[in-house]
Amino acid sequence: MRLTIDSVAFRQALIGASQALIDSKRELGRLDAAGGDGDLGVTLETGFAAARHHLEQSEQEGIDTQIRMVGEILCREAPSTMGTLFGTALTMASMSFASESLNGSSLVEFLEQLADEIAALGRVEEGQRTALDALRPAARAARIAHDASGGDVDKVLHAACAAAAAGAEATASMPAVVGRARWTAERAAGSVDAGARACAIWLCALHVGMDQ
Amino acid sequence: MRLTIDSVAFRQALIGASQALIDSKRELGRLDAAGGDGDLGVTLETGFAAARHHLEQSEQEGIDTQIRMVGEILCREAPSTMGTLFGTALTMASMSFASESLNGSSLVEFLEQLADEIAALGRVEEGQRTALDALRPAARAARIAHDASGGDVDKVLHAACAAAAAGAEATASMPAVVGRARWTAERAAGSVDAGARACAIWLCALHVGMDQ
Amino acid sequence: MQKLLNQPGSYVDETLDGILLAHGDILRRVDDEPRAIVRRDAGTRTKVAIVTGGGSGHLPLFLGYVGEGLADGCAVGNLFASPSAQQMLAVMRAVSTGAGVLQLYGNYSGDRLNFDIAARMAGAEGIESTTALGADDVASAPPDSRVDRRGVAGIAFAYKTAGAAAEEGGSLVEVTEIAQRTLTRTRSMGVALAPCVLPTVGEPNFEVEPGFMELGMGIHGEPGVSRGRLKPADSVVDEMWEAVIGDFDDSLKESVAVLVNGLGATPSEELYIMYRRVAQRAEASGLRIVLSHVGEYATSLEMVGASISVLALDDDLERLLRAPARFWPSRFLRT
Amino acid sequence: MQKLLNQPGSYVDETLDGILLAHGDILRRVDDEPRAIVRRDAGTRTKVAIVTGGGSGHLPLFLGYVGEGLADGCAVGNLFASPSAQQMLAVMRAVSTGAGVLQLYGNYSGDRLNFDIAARMAGAEGIESTTALGADDVASAPPDSRVDRRGVAGIAFAYKTAGAAAEEGGSLVEVTEIAQRTLTRTRSMGVALAPCVLPTVGEPNFEVEPGFMELGMGIHGEPGVSRGRLKPADSVVDEMWEAVIGDFDDSLKESVAVLVNGLGATPSEELYIMYRRVAQRAEASGLRIVLSHVGEYATSLEMVGASISVLALDDDLERLLRAPARFWPSRFLRT
Ligand SMILES: Nc1ncnc2c1ncn2[C@@H]1O[C@H](COP(=O)(O)OP(=O)(O)O)[C@@H](O)[C@H]1O
Ligand SMILES: Nc1ncnc2c1ncn2[C@@H]1O[C@H](COP(=O)(O)OP(=O)(O)O)[C@@H](O)[C@H]1O
Ligand SMILES: [Mg+2]
Ligand SMILES: [Mg+2]
Ligand SMILES: [Mg+2]
Ligand SMILES: [Mg+2]
């Protein structure tokens, strides 16, 4: 049982999560090509490579700043739909955190805010085959795990990861109604939404990174 | 033993020779692609289709006019290097013929003049991997066959056909020094010159057509 | 990947370097924002400024339309990805002369998100702005969801009309109205015969088997309305023409401007074969083609295919389309 | 064959129909010779006339260079095949105003045979003519056989200088001298990454395996100087640049005009990546690029690749290159 994570461990986990998206370039590119224009793998690789580079250079940053910087870097370096939505949401949600350490409830609030921001910025609801279909279930599962475990950050993140992954899988059978994928109904049919998958990869890598 | 051919039989043979080149489109296109730009099959198909069409429409024409018209049509409809050279040479050499019928010696003169014109217009000698490497041997063999057979037109044409075919085959080992193929030394190596092959096809089809 | 490039990651920046080296008399970079490019004379004369931008890989879109009588500045994204709000803001700052800024770009969500953020940031600095979105692709949504449509080559008309209106001294409201009127009266449709390869991705983002085509495909390979056997050019044009003309409301009177646009690898010979049919169809429909443009106006790297755009003219738009403009992608032997 | 066409056999004529429909204000057909096309105002003003022609499939070559300040007329052949002497003669008759006719075209044997015949026939009718041959491809023959070289994109320079000289009222001797001087001072080299398909043939006329390139290949696929692995664009440009510059005699002083030409399917993004390197190399060699042109000036349908042409300028040529001209292939939104 772990109730807090300090900024050093969080930074390592963020670096790991960035790397996970860099490593998923090909998978995400193909998923985006099925439903969109195929740039998402490259876009997030570019954005998260810049984010990782920043995190590696700035050892003194607090957790709130780390998240805000990742958000701003994504907005600057990966300004596609997904990069902008996720980057902006991270920037906004960074305020949930204190600088020195985080606990289970700030983590849950962060995830909820992330989902709220994406929903508001992207004007989407669950079930529309977007990133939100990974983030909203993740936030919900995180809240339940938090309450059940009395605030164990690992349990919270584990639940978020599992729910995001399942949520992403579920997008395979959803019709797209927003974004580029709305034009691709048939071609994308049966394949997982690229943005939802990216969120699941990020959350699960964060979980694994903090578990170490 | 046949000493003369009338204009009706000659017209049929010319139609057959035109058809033979139309039918060789693919072969000639590929040979020209190896050493040149690949248009010769299409070019001669276009030119000889127009020539055949003309021959079919004009039953009254004499032999000299038939040959001249084929030459002019080639110049108009197939004005690539080969089409222009062959068309111009045919036009010039058409004067060897009388209108009503031809005999062995006018046939030999025609072939000699064809070779002379190509050599003059194209500024080429034998051995330079051109149409001349089919036409010159054909004219030489025709002269010998004429003298040996006492002017048998079938023997003359048979000899011309055989020598042209052999001459064309021999171009495979010649280095190109004129035309587009001079830029293609390597790529064309081992393949027969397209223009020489076209001459052989034409002469042999003429032979077969008159033999009927 | 049969491409002439160095590192895939430097494709966009090296392209921009080349463009600036070749057209430095027309274009310049904004200080500290290498992806923000404006007219050399940007900001020197008080007028409504027009900014544009979008993903790379579509030349002459978007940067090609920066020049006298057209747009004033452009934010340049990565291949098929929006530029950032910061880059857009840098362009807006550099071109703004106090008369307001029109954001004129294609209707894609990444670009919209970022242009909207840039507009808010610019507004906070006192730069007033408006927006006009290219959404001309009739294949991308039915008429009752026109606002959802993607923008393709038709935006070229709007650069010209709005650019001329701004050059004439029109107000922000007037220039915006002209841009929107042009875009509202424009319809396009494309056909793709083979995909392109993003150098950063290294593989085609869709497949069209030999002998097939996809009607209505977008310039990033977004799916179209039907995939089927490749037909003769006249039949393909007929289908596109009917979809485009059939989509118009009563704004379509007698005069039209037409753009037959190549997607990248289709030879201009074939674009003229298509234009021939377009002209025949227009005549048969009693439409008068007042201005025609056949060439590359919005591409997708080396995609094989073409699009047809029609603008239903009125007197204002026709006059503005005829105004002088400096389109650097088609300069020939003259500075 | 992923092509937008009707019958392969009507490809050229339908292309011409489309061009005449789109540019009827600039071009017209000569009566009874549908493949003989001249400026709309041909023959109306006494001046030296410039005629050109060649095989089809290379737009904007050759017809694209007919217009004010450029050539006066063009004979249009089938794909990759010379037009006929009759067609050339028809063009010569239509443009001749008594001041003489310059035949300006590329050094290919089919074209030469026919232009020579046309010149003789024209001479018999009292039309005086001269000849200037584009022979700029350094890869096609060594310097001591320069007259054997093929003509590629570099002829674009000569249309411009000779066209301007004729427009200025130069005599036949003067216009011919300008054309020949331009051609003598022009060097080009190409690179091919993938072949094109003649619609009438239906298969590629050569092969370049993926990952390979052929340096020095001609615009009909004539073999080049070396085939090897595809290298980064900068290395490819370096090899081409060195071959081109190294071939010059002492005519190469300080000022040059440069043309980076796409062969058909190579995106203009990549042409600018190449131009970037060209500009770097020119600067390093102390050469000043006075005029630069990046785009499609001589293509080979959808061949993948590019060429670089350099013209060693002198004061006359520079002035003539800057003269106004009307190049219809690059018209944009203006009649
Ligand atoms: N309005 C939206 N709200 C939330 N997520 C969205 C929205 N539109 C698209 N997305 C997400 O963005 C992903 C595509 O991202 P990206 O490739 O950056 O888009 P684009 O290339 O269209 O700019 C989709 O898979 C989807 O998850
Ligand atoms: N100078 C020449 N003299 C005689 N024959 C020639 C000459 N140049 C080329 N040829 C012939 O022409 C053939 C090619 O014809 P063609 O395809 O019409 O030429 P191109 O496409 O180069 O105009 C060659 O195979 C050769 O036989
Ligand atoms: Mg995408
Ligand atoms: Mg040939
Ligand atoms: Mg994108
Ligand atoms: Mg040819």
mmCIF file of N, CA, C and O and ligand atoms in Angstrom, chain B residues 28-29 32-33 35-41 43 80-82 180 194, chain D residues 80-81, ligand 4:
data_model
loop_
_atom_site.group_PDB
_atom_site.id
_atom_site.type_symbol
_atom_site.label_atom_id
_atom_site.label_comp_id
_atom_site.label_asym_id
_atom_site.label_seq_id
_atom_site.Cartn_x
_atom_site.Cartn_y
_atom_site.Cartn_z
ATOM 1 N N LEU B 28 7.721 -5.040 -80.837
ATOM 2 C CA LEU B 28 8.522 -3.880 -81.242
ATOM 3 C C LEU B 28 8.591 -2.837 -80.121
ATOM 4 O O LEU B 28 9.619 -2.185 -79.939
ATOM 5 N N GLY B 29 7.501 -2.699 -79.397
ATOM 6 C CA GLY B 29 7.504 -1.762 -78.271
ATOM 7 C C GLY B 29 8.558 -2.158 -77.247
ATOM 8 O O GLY B 29 9.323 -1.329 -76.750
ATOM 9 N N ASP B 32 12.079 -1.590 -78.601
ATOM 10 C CA ASP B 32 12.412 -0.166 -78.604
ATOM 11 C C ASP B 32 12.631 0.327 -77.172
ATOM 12 O O ASP B 32 13.492 1.185 -76.931
ATOM 13 N N ALA B 33 11.883 -0.224 -76.223
ATOM 14 C CA ALA B 33 12.071 0.197 -74.818
ATOM 15 C C ALA B 33 13.461 -0.194 -74.327
ATOM 16 O O ALA B 33 14.088 0.540 -73.565
ATOM 17 N N GLY B 35 16.190 -0.326 -76.010
ATOM 18 C CA GLY B 35 17.245 0.540 -76.530
ATOM 19 C C GLY B 35 16.801 1.977 -76.718
ATOM 20 O O GLY B 35 17.588 2.831 -77.082
ATOM 21 N N GLY B 36 15.530 2.272 -76.491
ATOM 22 C CA GLY B 36 15.062 3.616 -76.801
ATOM 23 C C GLY B 36 13.966 4.044 -75.853
ATOM 24 O O GLY B 36 14.094 3.911 -74.651
ATOM 25 N N ASP B 37 12.881 4.533 -76.417
ATOM 26 C CA ASP B 37 11.835 5.100 -75.582
ATOM 27 C C ASP B 37 10.555 4.301 -75.597
ATOM 28 O O ASP B 37 9.574 4.676 -74.972
ATOM 29 N N GLY B 38 10.539 3.195 -76.347
ATOM 30 C CA GLY B 38 9.410 2.278 -76.236
ATOM 31 C C GLY B 38 8.198 2.608 -77.081
ATOM 32 O O GLY B 38 7.179 1.941 -76.978
ATOM 33 N N ASP B 39 8.303 3.635 -77.921
ATOM 34 C CA ASP B 39 7.108 4.014 -78.679
ATOM 35 C C ASP B 39 6.961 3.303 -80.014
ATOM 36 O O ASP B 39 5.919 3.423 -80.661
ATOM 37 N N LEU B 40 7.987 2.581 -80.467
ATOM 38 C CA LEU B 40 7.972 2.137 -81.862
ATOM 39 C C LEU B 40 6.792 1.225 -82.188
ATOM 40 O O LEU B 40 6.207 1.319 -83.274
ATOM 41 N N GLY B 41 6.435 0.344 -81.248
ATOM 42 C CA GLY B 41 5.295 -0.537 -81.498
ATOM 43 C C GLY B 41 4.032 0.251 -81.765
ATOM 44 O O GLY B 41 3.329 0.039 -82.761
ATOM 45 N N THR B 43 3.825 3.438 -82.539
ATOM 46 C CA THR B 43 4.003 4.327 -83.686
ATOM 47 C C THR B 43 3.736 3.589 -84.991
ATOM 48 O O THR B 43 2.972 4.059 -85.844
ATOM 49 N N SER B 80 7.896 9.225 -86.158
ATOM 50 C CA SER B 80 9.078 9.031 -85.308
ATOM 51 C C SER B 80 10.291 8.833 -86.212
ATOM 52 O O SER B 80 10.176 8.858 -87.438
ATOM 53 N N THR B 81 11.445 8.612 -85.629
ATOM 54 C CA THR B 81 12.650 8.417 -86.445
ATOM 55 C C THR B 81 12.440 7.326 -87.486
ATOM 56 O O THR B 81 12.613 7.536 -88.689
ATOM 57 N N MET B 82 12.026 6.166 -87.020
ATOM 58 C CA MET B 82 11.869 5.029 -87.926
ATOM 59 C C MET B 82 10.754 5.275 -88.934
ATOM 60 O O MET B 82 10.909 4.999 -90.133
ATOM 61 N N ARG B 180 18.492 7.018 -80.599
ATOM 62 C CA ARG B 180 18.340 7.017 -79.168
ATOM 63 C C ARG B 180 19.149 5.896 -78.510
ATOM 64 O O ARG B 180 19.616 6.022 -77.384
ATOM 65 N N ALA B 194 15.116 -2.617 -82.719
ATOM 66 C CA ALA B 194 13.683 -2.586 -83.013
ATOM 67 C C ALA B 194 13.401 -2.250 -84.476
ATOM 68 O O ALA B 194 12.539 -2.857 -85.115
ATOM 69 N N PHE D 80 5.628 10.621 -76.908
ATOM 70 C CA PHE D 80 7.046 10.321 -77.110
ATOM 71 C C PHE D 80 7.405 10.141 -78.577
ATOM 72 O O PHE D 80 8.400 9.479 -78.887
ATOM 73 N N ALA D 81 6.631 10.679 -79.505
ATOM 74 C CA ALA D 81 6.964 10.534 -80.925
ATOM 75 C C ALA D 81 6.852 11.887 -81.609
ATOM 76 O O ALA D 81 5.956 12.677 -81.315
HETATM 77 MG MG MG E 4 11.291 4.963 -80.174
#
